[in-house]
PDB file of C-alpha atoms in Angstrom:
ATOM      1  CA  ASP A 652      -3.136 -18.404   3.398  1.00 60.00           C
ATOM      2  CA  ASP A 653       0.474 -18.767   2.204  1.00 65.00           C
ATOM      3  CA  THR A 654       0.154 -15.794  -0.170  1.00 71.00           C
ATOM      4  CA  LYS A 655      -0.556 -13.299   2.632  1.00 82.00           C
ATOM      5  CA  ASP A 656       1.727 -11.740   5.215  1.00 88.00           C
ATOM      6  CA  ILE A 657      -0.903 -12.228   7.928  1.00 91.00           C
ATOM      7  CA  SER A 658      -3.854 -14.492   8.659  1.00 92.00           C
ATOM      8  CA  VAL A 659      -6.491 -13.745  11.299  1.00 94.00           C
ATOM      9  CA  SER A 660      -8.997 -16.007  12.999  1.00 94.00           C
ATOM     10  CA  PRO A 661     -11.872 -15.501  12.957  1.00 95.00           C
ATOM     11  CA  SER A 662     -11.485 -14.199   9.417  1.00 92.00           C
ATOM     12  CA  SER A 663     -14.437 -11.823   9.946  1.00 95.00           C
ATOM     13  CA  ARG A 664     -12.306 -10.024  12.584  1.00 95.00           C
ATOM     14  CA  ALA A 665     -15.467  -9.746  14.726  1.00 96.00           C
ATOM     15  CA  ILE A 666     -15.846 -11.350  18.145  1.00 97.00           C
ATOM     16  CA  THR A 667     -18.555 -11.210  20.790  1.00 97.00           C
ATOM     17  CA  LEU A 668     -17.561 -11.517  24.432  1.00 96.00           C
ATOM     18  CA  GLU A 669     -19.646 -12.012  27.554  1.00 94.00           C
ATOM     19  CA  ARG A 670     -19.078  -9.826  30.583  1.00 94.00           C
ATOM     20  CA  ALA A 671     -17.438 -11.825  33.383  1.00 91.00           C
ATOM     21  CA  GLY A 672     -17.070 -14.787  30.993  1.00 90.00           C
ATOM     22  CA  GLU A 673     -14.002 -16.880  30.266  1.00 93.00           C
ATOM     23  CA  PRO A 674     -11.202 -14.909  28.570  1.00 95.00           C
ATOM     24  CA  ALA A 675     -11.498 -15.218  24.768  1.00 96.00           C
ATOM     25  CA  GLY A 676     -10.331 -13.377  21.688  1.00 96.00           C
ATOM     26  CA  PHE A 677      -8.703 -13.792  18.289  1.00 97.00           C
ATOM     27  CA  ALA A 678      -5.527 -15.241  16.823  1.00 96.00           C
ATOM     28  CA  PHE A 679      -3.124 -14.162  14.110  1.00 95.00           C
ATOM     29  CA  SER A 680      -0.235 -15.730  12.258  1.00 94.00           C
ATOM     30  CA  VAL A 681       2.486 -13.987  10.291  1.00 94.00           C
ATOM     31  CA  LYS A 682       4.580 -15.191   7.358  1.00 94.00           C
ATOM     32  CA  ASN A 683       8.132 -13.883   6.959  1.00 94.00           C
ATOM     33  CA  ASN A 684       8.443 -12.736   3.329  1.00 92.00           C
ATOM     34  CA  LYS A 685      11.869 -11.186   3.994  1.00 91.00           C
ATOM     35  CA  LEU A 686      15.093 -12.659   2.583  1.00 93.00           C
ATOM     36  CA  SER A 687      16.512 -13.543   5.988  1.00 95.00           C
ATOM     37  CA  THR A 688      15.483 -14.542   9.500  1.00 96.00           C
ATOM     38  CA  THR A 689      13.598 -11.608  10.985  1.00 95.00           C
ATOM     39  CA  THR A 690      12.466 -10.651  14.459  1.00 95.00           C
ATOM     40  CA  PHE A 691       9.005  -9.120  14.681  1.00 94.00           C
ATOM     41  CA  SER A 692       7.225  -7.298  17.478  1.00 94.00           C
ATOM     42  CA  TYR A 693       3.531  -6.608  17.848  1.00 95.00           C
ATOM     43  CA  ILE A 694       1.127  -4.409  19.749  1.00 95.00           C
ATOM     44  CA  VAL A 695      -2.648  -4.538  20.087  1.00 97.00           C
ATOM     45  CA  GLY A 696      -4.665  -1.565  21.284  1.00 96.00           C
ATOM     46  CA  ALA A 697      -8.032   0.121  21.261  1.00 97.00           C
ATOM     47  CA  ASP A 698      -8.578   2.284  18.183  1.00 95.00           C
ATOM     48  CA  ASP A 699     -12.190   3.454  18.587  1.00 96.00           C
ATOM     49  CA  VAL A 700     -14.391   3.332  21.694  1.00 96.00           C
ATOM     50  CA  SER A 701     -16.777   6.095  20.632  1.00 96.00           C
ATOM     51  CA  LYS A 702     -19.804   3.735  20.799  1.00 94.00           C
ATOM     52  CA  CYS A 703     -19.123   3.125  24.493  1.00 94.00           C
ATOM     53  CA  GLY A 704     -20.096   6.438  26.090  1.00 90.00           C
ATOM     54  CA  SER A 705     -17.403   7.962  28.292  1.00 92.00           C
ATOM     55  CA  PHE A 706     -15.322   4.769  28.187  1.00 92.00           C
ATOM     56  CA  THR A 707     -11.663   5.474  27.241  1.00 95.00           C
ATOM     57  CA  LYS A 708      -9.103   3.707  25.046  1.00 96.00           C
ATOM     58  CA  ASN A 709      -6.916   3.147  28.114  1.00 96.00           C
ATOM     59  CA  GLU A 710      -9.790   1.376  29.858  1.00 96.00           C
ATOM     60  CA  ALA A 711     -10.348  -0.768  26.750  1.00 97.00           C
ATOM     61  CA  ASP A 712      -6.631  -1.615  26.629  1.00 97.00           C
ATOM     62  CA  ASP A 713      -6.887  -2.882  30.213  1.00 97.00           C
ATOM     63  CA  TYR A 714      -9.174  -5.674  28.957  1.00 97.00           C
ATOM     64  CA  LEU A 715      -6.280  -7.221  26.996  1.00 98.00           C
ATOM     65  CA  LEU A 716      -4.435  -9.976  28.848  1.00 97.00           C
ATOM     66  CA  VAL A 717      -1.315  -9.354  26.704  1.00 94.00           C
ATOM     67  CA  ARG A 718      -0.824  -6.287  24.469  1.00 94.00           C
ATOM     68  CA  THR A 719       2.707  -6.764  23.153  1.00 95.00           C
ATOM     69  CA  GLY A 720       5.223  -9.426  22.237  1.00 94.00           C
ATOM     70  CA  THR A 721       8.054 -10.496  19.943  1.00 95.00           C
ATOM     71  CA  PHE A 722       8.867 -13.531  17.834  1.00 95.00           C
ATOM     72  CA  THR A 723      11.488 -14.556  15.273  1.00 95.00           C
ATOM     73  CA  LEU A 724      10.784 -16.320  11.986  1.00 96.00           C
ATOM     74  CA  PRO A 725      13.181 -17.836   9.455  1.00 96.00           C
ATOM     75  CA  ARG A 726      12.898 -16.652   5.854  1.00 94.00           C
ATOM     76  CA  GLY A 727       9.678 -17.835   4.177  1.00 92.00           C
ATOM     77  CA  GLN A 728       8.285 -19.407   7.372  1.00 94.00           C
ATOM     78  CA  LYS A 729       5.072 -18.695   9.275  1.00 93.00           C
ATOM     79  CA  LEU A 730       4.254 -19.124  12.930  1.00 92.00           C
ATOM     80  CA  ASP A 731       3.647 -22.765  13.880  1.00 89.00           C
ATOM     81  CA  LEU A 732       1.338 -21.631  16.667  1.00 93.00           C
ATOM     82  CA  PRO A 733      -0.623 -18.441  16.003  1.00 95.00           C
ATOM     83  CA  ILE A 734      -0.413 -15.598  18.512  1.00 96.00           C
ATOM     84  CA  LEU A 735      -3.538 -15.651  20.673  1.00 96.00           C
ATOM     85  CA  ILE A 736      -4.869 -12.316  21.892  1.00 97.00           C
ATOM     86  CA  LYS A 737      -7.363 -12.717  24.738  1.00 97.00           C
ATOM     87  CA  PHE A 738      -9.641 -10.251  26.467  1.00 97.00           C
ATOM     88  CA  ASN A 739     -10.769 -10.473  30.081  1.00 96.00           C
ATOM     89  CA  ILE A 740     -14.047  -8.555  30.228  1.00 96.00           C
ATOM     90  CA  PRO A 741     -15.172  -7.527  33.741  1.00 95.00           C
ATOM     91  CA  LYS A 742     -18.778  -7.646  34.900  1.00 95.00           C
ATOM     92  CA  ASN A 743     -19.041  -3.839  34.918  1.00 92.00           C
ATOM     93  CA  ALA A 744     -17.884  -3.395  31.282  1.00 94.00           C
ATOM     94  CA  PRO A 745     -20.201  -1.331  29.081  1.00 93.00           C
ATOM     95  CA  PRO A 746     -22.250  -3.361  26.580  1.00 95.00           C
ATOM     96  CA  CYS A 747     -20.987  -1.907  23.299  1.00 96.00           C
ATOM     97  CA  THR A 748     -18.711  -2.506  20.310  1.00 97.00           C
ATOM     98  CA  MET A 749     -15.084  -1.370  20.397  1.00 97.00           C
ATOM     99  CA  VAL A 750     -12.572  -1.401  17.559  1.00 97.00           C
ATOM    100  CA  TYR A 751      -9.041  -2.629  18.211  1.00 97.00           C
ATOM    101  CA  LYS A 752      -5.995  -2.526  15.935  1.00 95.00           C
ATOM    102  CA  ALA A 753      -2.884  -4.725  15.805  1.00 94.00           C
ATOM    103  CA  ASN A 754       0.460  -3.688  14.320  1.00 94.00           C
ATOM    104  CA  ILE A 755       3.227  -6.138  13.524  1.00 94.00           C
ATOM    105  CA  CYS A 756       6.585  -4.377  13.164  1.00 93.00           C
ATOM    106  CA  GLU A 757      10.010  -5.438  11.913  1.00 90.00           C
ATOM    107  CA  GLY A 758      12.585  -5.667  14.649  1.00 85.00           C
ATOM    108  CA  SER A 759      12.355  -6.074  18.382  1.00 79.00           C
ATOM    109  CA  SER A 760      12.360  -2.344  19.102  1.00 76.00           C
ATOM    110  CA  THR A 761       9.275  -0.689  20.466  1.00 77.00           C
ATOM    111  CA  CYS A 762       6.289  -1.201  18.193  1.00 86.00           C
ATOM    112  CA  SER A 763       3.440   1.284  18.488  1.00 88.00           C
ATOM    113  CA  LEU A 764       0.042   1.568  16.863  1.00 88.00           C
ATOM    114  CA  GLN A 765       1.511   4.463  14.840  1.00 85.00           C
ATOM    115  CA  SER A 766       4.854   2.781  13.968  1.00 78.00           C
ATOM    116  CA  THR A 767       6.523   3.591  10.673  1.00 75.00           C
ATOM    117  CA  ASN A 768       8.357   0.239  10.587  1.00 73.00           C
ATOM    118  CA  THR A 769       5.109  -1.733  10.240  1.00 87.00           C
ATOM    119  CA  TYR A 770       5.487  -5.087   8.490  1.00 90.00           C
ATOM    120  CA  THR A 771       1.731  -5.680   8.382  1.00 90.00           C
ATOM    121  CA  SER A 772      -1.316  -4.810  10.447  1.00 90.00           C
ATOM    122  CA  ILE A 773      -4.851  -5.815  11.311  1.00 90.00           C
ATOM    123  CA  PRO A 774      -6.659  -2.496  10.878  1.00 87.00           C
ATOM    124  CA  GLN A 775      -9.935  -3.398  12.599  1.00 94.00           C
ATOM    125  CA  ILE A 776     -10.938  -6.018  15.120  1.00 96.00           C
ATOM    126  CA  PHE A 777     -14.515  -5.541  16.254  1.00 97.00           C
ATOM    127  CA  VAL A 778     -15.110  -6.569  19.866  1.00 97.00           C
ATOM    128  CA  THR A 779     -18.740  -6.583  20.980  1.00 96.00           C
ATOM    129  CA  ILE A 780     -19.408  -6.908  24.680  1.00 95.00           C
ATOM    130  CA  LYS A 781     -22.769  -8.390  25.647  1.00 94.00           C
TER     131      LYS A 781
END
């Protein structure tokens, strides 16, 4: 969608993953609505694991193959290839639904889930482990 700063696939932001299955996940693309070429950084992390018993956010973050990255976009351009975020779910993972968040920040400095320099974000990505 050329009118939005970010597009996510699947658009429902909900994915179901099999324990010990092939790594899978979601993708996002960003459009640079700034007046000049801009470098962006991103981070993905667990936001809510309360439906998973004593499971922690740090344990959920360990399921991500890549949590952070950077890219540069010319003015008015979007990513040619969306950023793919994959999860590797081990056989002993709890069967439950976790909520992840992704922040896309301006600049290549450290981007956190609580960053104040957020360009755009994906507030909820629902990951159900079966």
